[in-house]
Coordinates of C-alpha atoms in Angstrom, one line a residue:
Chain A
X233 CA 5.1 -1.1 29.4
X234 CA 2.8 -2.3 26.6
X235 CA 3.3 -1.1 23.0
X236 CA 0.4 0.7 21.4
X237 CA -0.5 0.4 17.7
X238 CA -1.5 3.6 15.9
X239 CA -5.0 2.1 15.8
X240 CA -5.1 2.4 19.6
X241 CA -4.0 6.1 19.5
X242 CA -6.4 8.6 21.1
X243 CA -5.9 11.8 22.9
X244 CA -4.6 11.3 26.4
X245 CA -2.7 8.2 25.7
X246 CA 0.9 8.4 27.1
X247 CA 3.7 7.2 24.9
X248 CA 7.5 7.3 24.9
X249 CA 9.3 9.3 22.2
X250 CA 13.1 9.8 22.1
X251 CA 13.3 8.8 25.8
X252 CA 10.7 11.3 27.0
X253 CA 7.1 10.7 28.0
X254 CA 4.4 12.3 25.9
X255 CA 0.7 12.6 25.9
X256 CA -1.2 12.4 22.7
X257 CA -3.2 15.6 22.2
X258 CA -4.6 15.0 18.7
X259 CA -4.4 12.0 16.3
X260 CA -5.3 12.3 12.6
X261 CA -5.5 9.4 10.1
X262 CA -4.4 10.5 6.7
X263 CA -4.1 8.3 3.6
X264 CA -3.5 9.2 -0.1
X265 CA -5.9 7.7 -2.6
X266 CA -3.8 4.6 -3.0
X267 CA -0.8 3.9 -0.9
X268 CA 0.8 4.2 2.5
X269 CA -1.5 5.5 5.3
X270 CA -0.1 7.7 8.1
X271 CA -1.1 8.9 11.6
X272 CA -0.3 12.6 12.1
X273 CA -0.1 13.1 15.8
X274 CA 0.2 16.1 18.1
X275 CA 2.0 15.2 21.3
X276 CA 2.8 17.1 24.4
X277 CA 6.1 16.5 26.2
X278 CA 5.2 15.8 29.8
X279 CA 8.5 17.1 31.1
X280 CA 8.7 20.3 29.2
X281 CA 5.0 20.9 28.3
X282 CA 6.0 21.6 24.7
X283 CA 3.8 20.3 21.9
X284 CA 5.2 18.9 18.7
X285 CA 3.9 17.1 15.7
X286 CA 5.0 13.5 14.8
X287 CA 4.1 11.2 12.0
X288 CA 3.7 7.4 12.1
X289 CA 3.1 4.8 9.5
X290 CA -0.4 3.5 10.3
X291 CA -0.2 0.1 12.0
X292 CA 3.2 0.9 13.5
X293 CA 3.5 0.9 17.3
X294 CA 4.9 3.2 20.0
X295 CA 6.1 2.1 23.5
X296 CA 3.6 3.1 26.2
X297 CA 4.9 5.6 28.9
X298 CA 4.3 4.5 32.6
X299 CA 2.7 7.7 33.5
X300 CA 0.0 8.0 36.2
X301 CA -1.8 10.7 38.0
X302 CA -2.1 10.3 41.8
X303 CA -3.3 12.5 44.7
X304 CA -0.6 13.1 47.2
X305 CA -0.4 15.2 50.3
X306 CA 2.4 17.7 50.5
X307 CA 4.5 17.3 53.6
X308 CA 7.4 19.8 53.6
X309 CA 10.3 21.2 51.6
X310 CA 13.9 20.4 52.8
X311 CA 15.5 23.2 50.9
X312 CA 16.2 21.0 47.8
X313 CA 13.3 18.6 47.5
X314 CA 9.5 18.7 48.1
X315 CA 8.2 15.7 50.1
X316 CA 4.7 14.2 49.4
X317 CA 2.9 11.3 51.0
X318 CA 0.4 8.8 49.5
X319 CA -2.4 8.9 52.1
X320 CA -3.4 5.3 51.5
X321 CA 0.0 3.5 51.5
X322 CA 1.9 6.3 53.6
X323 CA 4.6 5.9 51.0
X324 CA 6.7 9.1 50.7
X325 CA 7.9 10.5 47.4
X326 CA 10.1 13.5 46.6
X327 CA 9.8 16.0 43.8
X328 CA 12.6 18.1 42.4
X329 CA 12.5 21.8 41.4
X330 CA 11.9 20.9 37.7
X331 CA 8.8 18.8 38.6
X332 CA 7.5 21.5 40.9
X333 CA 7.8 24.2 38.3
X334 CA 5.7 27.2 39.4
X335 CA 3.5 25.0 41.7
X336 CA 5.8 25.3 44.8
X337 CA 4.6 28.9 45.5
X338 CA 1.0 27.6 46.1
X339 CA 1.8 24.8 48.4
X340 CA 1.0 24.9 52.1
X341 CA 1.7 21.9 54.3
X342 CA -1.0 19.2 54.0
X343 CA -2.3 20.4 50.7
X344 CA -3.6 17.6 48.4
X345 CA -1.9 17.8 45.1
X346 CA -2.4 16.1 41.7
X347 CA 1.1 14.5 41.0
X348 CA 2.0 13.0 37.7
X349 CA 4.4 10.0 38.2
X350 CA 6.6 8.7 35.5
X351 CA 8.1 5.3 36.4
X352 CA 7.1 6.1 40.0
X353 CA 8.9 9.4 40.1
X354 CA 7.0 12.8 40.2
X355 CA 7.2 14.4 36.8
X356 CA 4.9 17.3 37.5
X357 CA 2.9 18.6 40.5
X358 CA -0.4 20.5 40.1
X359 CA -1.6 22.4 43.3
X360 CA -5.2 22.5 44.3
X361 CA -7.2 24.7 42.0
X362 CA -8.1 27.0 44.9
X363 CA -5.8 27.8 47.9
X364 CA -6.4 29.9 51.0
X365 CA -3.5 32.0 52.2
X366 CA -2.7 34.8 54.5
X367 CA -1.2 38.0 53.2
X368 CA 2.1 38.8 55.0
X369 CA 2.8 42.0 53.3
X370 CA 1.0 44.6 51.2
X371 CA 0.8 48.4 51.0
X372 CA -1.9 49.9 53.1
X373 CA -4.7 50.6 50.7
X374 CA -7.2 53.4 50.6
X375 CA -10.1 52.9 52.9
X376 CA -13.4 53.1 51.1
X377 CA -12.1 51.7 47.8
X378 CA -14.3 48.7 47.1
X379 CA -14.2 48.7 43.4
X380 CA -11.5 46.1 43.1
X381 CA -10.1 47.9 40.0
X382 CA -6.4 48.6 39.8
X383 CA -5.2 46.7 42.8
X384 CA -1.8 46.2 44.4
X385 CA 0.7 43.5 44.9
X386 CA 0.4 41.4 48.0
X387 CA 3.0 38.9 49.3
X388 CA 1.5 35.7 50.8
X389 CA 2.8 33.3 53.4
X390 CA 4.5 31.0 50.9
X391 CA 6.3 34.0 49.2
X392 CA 3.9 34.0 46.2
X393 CA 2.9 37.5 45.1
X394 CA -0.7 38.2 43.7
X395 CA -2.6 41.3 42.8
X396 CA -5.3 42.1 45.3
X397 CA -7.9 44.9 45.5
X398 CA -6.8 48.1 47.4
X399 CA -9.1 47.4 50.3
X400 CA -7.4 44.1 51.2
X401 CA -5.0 44.5 54.1
X402 CA -1.9 42.8 55.5
X403 CA -2.9 39.9 57.8
X404 CA -6.1 39.1 55.9
X405 CA -6.8 35.6 54.6
X406 CA -7.7 35.3 50.8
X407 CA -8.7 32.7 48.3
X408 CA -6.6 32.4 45.0
X409 CA -7.2 30.5 41.8
X410 CA -3.8 28.8 41.2
X411 CA -4.6 28.1 37.5
X412 CA -4.6 31.9 36.8
X413 CA -2.7 33.1 39.8
X414 CA -5.6 35.5 40.5
X415 CA -7.2 36.7 43.7
X416 CA -10.7 35.4 44.2
X417 CA -12.1 36.7 47.4
X418 CA -11.5 37.5 51.1
X419 CA -12.1 34.6 53.4
X420 CA -13.7 35.2 56.8
X421 CA -11.9 33.2 59.5
Chain B
X1250 CA -19.8 2.1 26.4
X1251 CA -23.2 3.3 25.2
X1252 CA -23.9 6.9 25.9
X1253 CA -27.6 7.5 25.9
X1254 CA -27.4 10.2 23.2
X1255 CA -25.5 8.1 20.7
X1256 CA -28.7 6.7 19.0
X1257 CA -29.0 10.1 17.3
X1258 CA -27.8 10.6 13.7
X1259 CA -24.4 12.1 13.0
X1260 CA -25.7 14.2 10.1
X1261 CA -28.4 16.9 10.5
X1262 CA -31.6 16.6 8.6
X1263 CA -30.6 19.2 6.1
X1264 CA -27.5 17.2 5.2
X1265 CA -29.5 14.1 4.9
X1266 CA -31.8 15.9 2.4
X1267 CA -28.8 17.1 0.6
X1268 CA -27.5 13.5 0.3
X1269 CA -30.7 12.3 -1.2
X1270 CA -30.7 15.2 -3.6
X1271 CA -27.1 14.5 -4.7
X1272 CA -28.0 10.8 -5.3
X1273 CA -31.1 11.8 -7.4
X1274 CA -29.0 14.2 -9.4
X1275 CA -26.2 11.7 -10.0
X1276 CA -28.8 9.2 -11.3
X1277 CA -30.3 11.9 -13.6
X1278 CA -26.9 12.9 -14.9
X1279 CA -26.2 9.3 -16.0
X1280 CA -29.6 8.6 -17.2
X1281 CA -29.3 11.6 -19.6
X1282 CA -26.1 10.2 -20.9
X1283 CA -27.3 6.7 -21.4
X1284 CA -25.1 5.1 -18.7
X1285 CA -26.7 2.0 -17.2
X1286 CA -27.1 1.7 -13.4
X1287 CA -26.0 -1.7 -12.2
X1288 CA -25.7 -3.5 -8.8
X1289 CA -23.1 -6.2 -8.0
X1290 CA -22.5 -8.3 -5.0
X1291 CA -20.9 -6.8 -1.9
X1292 CA -19.6 -10.2 -0.8
X1293 CA -17.1 -12.1 -2.8
X1294 CA -14.8 -15.1 -2.5
X1295 CA -12.0 -13.0 -4.0
X1296 CA -10.5 -9.8 -2.5
X1297 CA -8.3 -6.9 -3.3
X1298 CA -4.6 -7.8 -3.0
X1299 CA -3.4 -4.1 -2.6
X1300 CA -1.3 -4.2 0.6
X1301 CA -2.6 -0.8 1.6
X1302 CA -6.3 -2.0 1.6
X1303 CA -7.7 -4.4 4.3
X1304 CA -10.9 -6.3 3.6
X1305 CA -13.5 -7.3 6.2
X1306 CA -14.2 -11.0 6.1
X1307 CA -17.0 -13.3 7.1
X1308 CA -17.7 -17.0 6.8
X1309 CA -20.8 -18.3 5.0
X1310 CA -22.9 -20.7 7.0
X1311 CA -24.5 -22.5 4.2
X1312 CA -26.5 -24.0 2.5
X1313 CA -24.9 -24.7 -0.9
X1314 CA -21.4 -25.4 -2.3
X1315 CA -20.1 -22.3 -0.6
X1316 CA -20.7 -23.7 2.8
X1317 CA -18.0 -22.7 5.2
X1318 CA -16.3 -20.4 2.7
X1319 CA -14.6 -17.1 3.7
X1320 CA -16.2 -14.2 1.9
X1321 CA -14.9 -10.7 1.7
X1322 CA -16.8 -7.4 1.7
X1323 CA -15.8 -5.4 -1.3
X1324 CA -13.4 -2.5 -1.0
X1325 CA -14.7 -1.2 -4.3
X1326 CA -17.1 -2.7 -6.9
X1327 CA -14.4 -2.5 -9.6
X1328 CA -13.9 -6.3 -10.3
X1329 CA -17.5 -7.3 -10.9
X1330 CA -18.1 -4.1 -12.9
X1331 CA -15.3 -5.0 -15.2
X1332 CA -16.8 -8.5 -15.6
X1333 CA -20.0 -6.8 -16.8
X1334 CA -18.0 -4.6 -19.2
X1335 CA -16.2 -7.7 -20.6
X1336 CA -19.7 -9.3 -21.0
X1337 CA -20.8 -6.3 -23.3
X1338 CA -22.7 -4.1 -20.8
X1339 CA -21.5 -0.9 -22.4
X1340 CA -21.1 2.2 -20.1
X1341 CA -22.2 1.5 -16.5
X1342 CA -22.3 3.1 -13.1
X1343 CA -23.0 2.0 -9.6
X1344 CA -23.7 3.6 -6.3
X1345 CA -22.2 1.1 -3.9
X1346 CA -21.4 0.6 -0.3
X1347 CA -17.8 -0.4 0.2
X1348 CA -15.8 -1.5 3.2
X1349 CA -12.3 -0.8 4.3
X1350 CA -10.9 -2.2 7.6
X1351 CA -8.6 0.0 9.6
X1352 CA -9.6 3.3 8.0
X1353 CA -11.3 5.7 10.4
X1354 CA -10.8 9.4 11.1
X1355 CA -12.1 12.8 10.2
X1356 CA -12.2 12.0 6.5
X1357 CA -12.5 8.2 6.7
X1358 CA -15.3 5.8 7.7
X1359 CA -14.7 2.0 7.5
X1360 CA -17.9 1.8 5.3
X1361 CA -18.8 4.4 2.8
X1362 CA -20.6 5.1 -0.4
X1363 CA -18.7 5.1 -3.8
X1364 CA -20.0 6.3 -7.1
X1365 CA -18.1 4.2 -9.5
X1366 CA -18.5 4.5 -13.3
X1367 CA -17.0 3.2 -16.5
X1368 CA -17.0 4.8 -19.9
X1369 CA -16.3 2.6 -23.0
X1370 CA -13.9 4.3 -25.5
X1371 CA -12.8 7.0 -23.0
X1372 CA -9.2 7.5 -21.9
X1373 CA -8.4 9.1 -18.5
X1374 CA -8.3 12.6 -19.8
X1375 CA -11.8 12.3 -21.4
X1376 CA -13.1 10.8 -18.2
X1377 CA -11.5 13.7 -16.2
X1378 CA -13.7 16.0 -18.4
X1379 CA -16.8 14.1 -17.4
X1380 CA -15.8 13.9 -13.7
X1381 CA -15.4 17.7 -13.8
X1382 CA -18.8 18.1 -15.5
X1383 CA -20.6 16.0 -12.9
X1384 CA -18.8 17.5 -9.8
X1385 CA -19.5 21.0 -11.1
X1386 CA -23.1 20.2 -11.8
X1387 CA -23.5 18.8 -8.2
X1388 CA -21.6 21.5 -6.4
X1389 CA -22.0 24.7 -8.4
X1390 CA -25.1 26.0 -6.5
X1391 CA -23.4 25.5 -3.2
X1392 CA -19.6 26.2 -3.8
X1393 CA -18.3 28.8 -6.2
X1394 CA -15.7 26.9 -8.3
X1395 CA -13.1 28.4 -10.7
X1396 CA -12.1 26.5 -13.9
X1397 CA -10.8 23.0 -13.0
X1398 CA -7.1 22.6 -12.9
X1399 CA -5.1 19.6 -14.2
X1400 CA -1.6 18.9 -13.0
X1401 CA 0.5 15.9 -13.7
X1402 CA 1.9 14.1 -10.6
X1403 CA 5.3 15.4 -11.7
X1404 CA 4.1 19.0 -12.1
X1405 CA 2.5 18.9 -8.6
X1406 CA 5.8 17.8 -7.0
X1407 CA 7.8 20.3 -9.0
X1408 CA 5.4 23.1 -8.1
X1409 CA 5.0 22.5 -4.4
X1410 CA 8.4 20.8 -3.5
X1411 CA 10.7 21.5 -6.4
X1412 CA 11.5 17.9 -7.1
X1413 CA 11.0 15.4 -9.9
X1414 CA 9.1 12.4 -8.4
X1415 CA 10.2 10.2 -11.3
X1416 CA 13.9 10.9 -10.9
X1417 CA 14.3 11.1 -7.2
X1418 CA 15.9 9.0 -4.4
X1419 CA 15.1 8.1 -0.8
X1420 CA 17.9 10.5 0.2
X1421 CA 16.6 13.4 -1.7
X1422 CA 13.0 12.8 -0.4
X1423 CA 14.3 12.5 3.2
X1424 CA 16.2 15.7 2.8
X1425 CA 13.1 17.4 1.4
X1426 CA 11.0 16.2 4.3
X1427 CA 13.5 17.4 6.8
X1428 CA 13.7 20.8 5.0
X1429 CA 10.0 21.5 5.0
X1430 CA 9.5 20.3 8.6
X1431 CA 7.8 17.0 8.0
X1432 CA 8.3 14.6 10.9
X1433 CA 9.8 11.4 9.4
X1434 CA 8.0 8.3 10.7
X1435 CA 10.1 5.6 12.2
X1436 CA 10.8 2.5 10.0
X1437 CA 10.6 4.3 6.6
X1438 CA 12.0 2.0 3.9
X1439 CA 15.5 2.7 2.5
X1440 CA 15.0 1.3 -0.9
X1441 CA 11.4 2.1 -1.8
X1442 CA 10.6 5.7 -2.8
X1443 CA 6.8 5.3 -2.9
X1444 CA 6.1 5.6 0.9
X1445 CA 8.3 8.7 0.8
X1446 CA 6.3 10.2 -2.0
X1447 CA 3.1 9.3 -0.2
X1448 CA 4.5 11.0 3.0
X1449 CA 5.3 14.3 1.2
X1450 CA 2.1 14.1 -0.8
X1451 CA -0.1 13.8 2.3
X1452 CA 1.8 16.1 4.6
X1453 CA 2.8 18.9 2.2
X1454 CA 0.9 18.8 -1.1
X1455 CA -2.6 17.5 -0.7
X1456 CA -3.8 20.4 1.6
X1457 CA -2.9 22.9 -1.2
X1458 CA -4.7 21.1 -4.0
X1459 CA -8.1 22.2 -5.2
X1460 CA -8.5 25.4 -3.4
X1461 CA -11.6 27.0 -4.8
X1462 CA -11.5 24.7 -7.8
X1463 CA -11.4 21.1 -8.8
X1464 CA -7.8 19.9 -9.2
X1465 CA -6.9 16.7 -11.1
X1466 CA -3.5 15.0 -10.5
X1467 CA -2.8 12.6 -13.3
X1468 CA 0.0 10.3 -14.7
X1469 CA 1.3 8.6 -11.5
X1470 CA 4.7 6.8 -11.2
X1471 CA 4.4 3.3 -12.8
X1472 CA 4.9 1.7 -9.3
X1473 CA 1.6 3.5 -8.2
X1474 CA -0.4 2.5 -11.2
X1475 CA -2.7 0.2 -9.3
X1476 CA -5.2 -1.0 -11.9
X1477 CA -4.3 1.6 -14.5
X1478 CA -2.6 0.9 -17.8
X1479 CA 1.1 2.0 -18.1
X1480 CA 2.0 4.4 -20.9
X1481 CA 5.6 3.5 -22.1
X1482 CA 7.9 6.4 -22.2
X1483 CA 10.7 8.1 -20.3
X1484 CA 9.6 7.8 -17.5
X1485 CA 6.7 5.3 -18.1
X1486 CA 3.6 6.4 -16.1
X1487 CA 0.4 4.9 -14.9
X1488 CA -2.6 6.5 -16.6
X1489 CA -4.3 7.1 -13.3
X1490 CA -5.8 10.3 -11.8
X1491 CA -7.1 11.6 -8.6
X1492 CA -9.5 14.5 -8.0
X1493 CA -9.0 17.0 -5.1
X1494 CA -11.2 19.7 -3.8
X1495 CA -10.4 21.8 -0.8
X1496 CA -7.3 19.6 -0.1
X1497 CA -9.6 16.5 0.1
X1498 CA -9.2 13.6 -2.2
X1499 CA -12.6 12.9 -3.9
X1500 CA -12.0 10.5 -6.7
X1501 CA -9.5 8.0 -8.2
X1502 CA -9.7 7.0 -11.8
X1503 CA -7.9 4.8 -14.3
X1504 CA -7.5 4.3 -18.0
X1505 CA -8.2 0.7 -17.3
X1506 CA -5.7 -2.1 -17.7
X1507 CA -7.2 -4.8 -19.9
X1508 CA -4.2 -7.1 -20.1
X1509 CA -5.0 -10.3 -18.1
X1510 CA -1.3 -11.4 -17.9
X1511 CA -0.1 -8.0 -16.6
X1512 CA -3.1 -7.9 -14.2
X1513 CA -2.1 -11.3 -12.8
X1514 CA 1.5 -10.2 -12.5
X1515 CA 0.4 -7.2 -10.4
X1516 CA -1.9 -9.3 -8.1
X1517 CA 0.9 -11.7 -7.5
X1518 CA 3.5 -9.0 -6.8
X1519 CA 1.0 -7.4 -4.3
X1520 CA 0.5 -10.7 -2.7
X1521 CA 4.3 -11.1 -2.4
X1522 CA 4.5 -7.7 -0.9
X1523 CA 1.7 -8.7 1.6
X1524 CA 3.6 -11.8 2.5
X1525 CA 6.9 -9.8 3.1
X1526 CA 5.0 -7.4 5.4
X1527 CA 3.3 -10.2 7.3
X1528 CA -0.1 -9.5 6.0
X1529 CA -2.5 -12.2 4.8
X1530 CA -2.3 -13.3 1.2
X1531 CA -5.7 -12.6 -0.4
X1532 CA -7.4 -14.9 -3.0
X1533 CA -7.0 -13.4 -6.4
X1534 CA -10.2 -12.7 -8.5
X1535 CA -10.0 -15.4 -11.1
X1536 CA -13.3 -14.3 -12.5
X1537 CA -11.9 -10.9 -13.3
X1538 CA -8.8 -12.4 -14.9
X1539 CA -10.9 -14.7 -17.1
X1540 CA -13.1 -11.6 -18.0
X1541 CA -10.0 -9.7 -19.0
X1542 CA -8.6 -12.6 -21.0
X1543 CA -11.9 -12.8 -22.9
X1544 CA -11.6 -9.1 -23.7
X1545 CA -12.3 -5.9 -21.7
X1546 CA -13.4 -3.0 -24.1
X1547 CA -11.1 0.1 -24.1
X1548 CA -12.4 2.0 -21.2
X1549 CA -11.7 4.4 -18.4
X1550 CA -13.3 4.1 -14.9
X1551 CA -13.5 6.3 -11.8
X1552 CA -14.7 6.0 -8.1
X1553 CA -16.0 9.1 -6.3
X1554 CA -16.5 9.3 -2.6
X1555 CA -20.2 10.4 -2.2
X1556 CA -19.9 11.0 1.6
X1557 CA -16.9 13.3 1.1
X1558 CA -18.8 15.1 -1.8
X1559 CA -21.8 15.5 0.5
X1560 CA -19.6 16.7 3.3
X1561 CA -18.1 19.4 1.1
X1562 CA -21.4 20.4 -0.4
X1563 CA -22.9 20.7 3.0
X1564 CA -20.0 22.9 4.2
X1565 CA -19.1 20.3 6.9
X1566 CA -15.5 19.5 7.9
X1567 CA -15.9 15.9 9.1
X1568 CA -17.3 12.8 7.5
X1569 CA -19.3 12.0 10.6
X1570 CA -21.5 15.0 9.9
X1571 CA -22.3 13.8 6.4
X1572 CA -23.3 10.2 7.5
X1573 CA -26.7 9.2 9.0
X1574 CA -24.8 7.1 11.4
X1575 CA -21.0 7.3 11.5
X1576 CA -19.1 4.1 12.4
X1577 CA -18.9 5.0 16.1
X1578 CA -22.7 5.0 16.3
X1579 CA -23.3 2.1 14.0

């Protein structure tokens, strides 16, 4: 990968630090009245999600990280790995549990996911922002309650559990916002 | 890429009016004190040698004897103003555009406006008094300011980090950085304490300076004297000062070095440091050296960042909001 000078730093740039890939979140140029200038940089570890602060002497370089975001189709889970396919090249890629994080619970087969690759290997997987799923288990709610307040837990076909309004019943199909893990609406089939 | 909205100014109209008012008040301040306004060339065949400053360069296309010569945009009007002082101008000031390559950020724009002035017969302490009077006069109706504070460089390091910057080592400074959670940049030198002092100053001290008042830091390590005279002693110090307000550096001043031999030695040492770092060696200002040799009156001089002053006076947090057109829109 190319090296980047601090003069090329900007938010979103992916660089290597201590063997891990990081994304630059914030870059600030600081210089005393006379003397050495520095870049104070906030970076997010793309493996752990943790944000830390680093300082560079202005003009120094950092190695670029080979990190790209691609859209892949989720195929299946073999018990240990999650398998994805590039719909253009038909190349198949596998992601481990660390890369999947909490995303696995939102994936139904054929879902199109945003997958971040580091050196060609999935580093993290983002499910679609909205998914449609069937409720497999929830307590029978009170008929006539349409307020949506309170709510109850409902187990979905993938095993995920979300809070739904009391009037939503087992066997119904619902829409969920995966970024918040919240129920959005019922879906008419 | 040109976004259709980028033709618009960075600063709002109220801030532009405030800038104009500040400039008028600066001129009135110096007129009342009999300090002469001057203008000097922005382009020069000589350039600053300081390895931490980068000059923009251009090539003159003629006509005349300078045909084809590389000319540099000034990083400050200091050298020609000292030539005027040596020629007997008396006290002078200038509001000048200056240019520094590679400096851009929230508090930096590659071209900016400096107010630079020289007072014959002043030392750096007397000049600090005047800087405080001017800054207070310009800011008092917008920012409530307590009595100005004056800390030596040593006192600042002792107060905020508990170490003596004149009697320290790279090991102690690195330990201090680690202890107070400063991330240490890769490739810091093992023999030179100055970059380590700069690191701690910028990361842990500056933000605390000048909270609700003007704060002057003075008497810098001899190795950071720049164009200031050295005061012998134990330790010897550079008679230099900086002004901070709200954690932001506003001005840098010197009890001016008038010794042509010492000035040449510093230029050459800086060019040697440039060579060692793989930076271009800059043409030394022989006109300045001749002027110093003919005799610079005893004086102190200071450069104050007008854009930063306008930014603070307007209650803005980025320089781009105090400039008609910041660099990105130039």
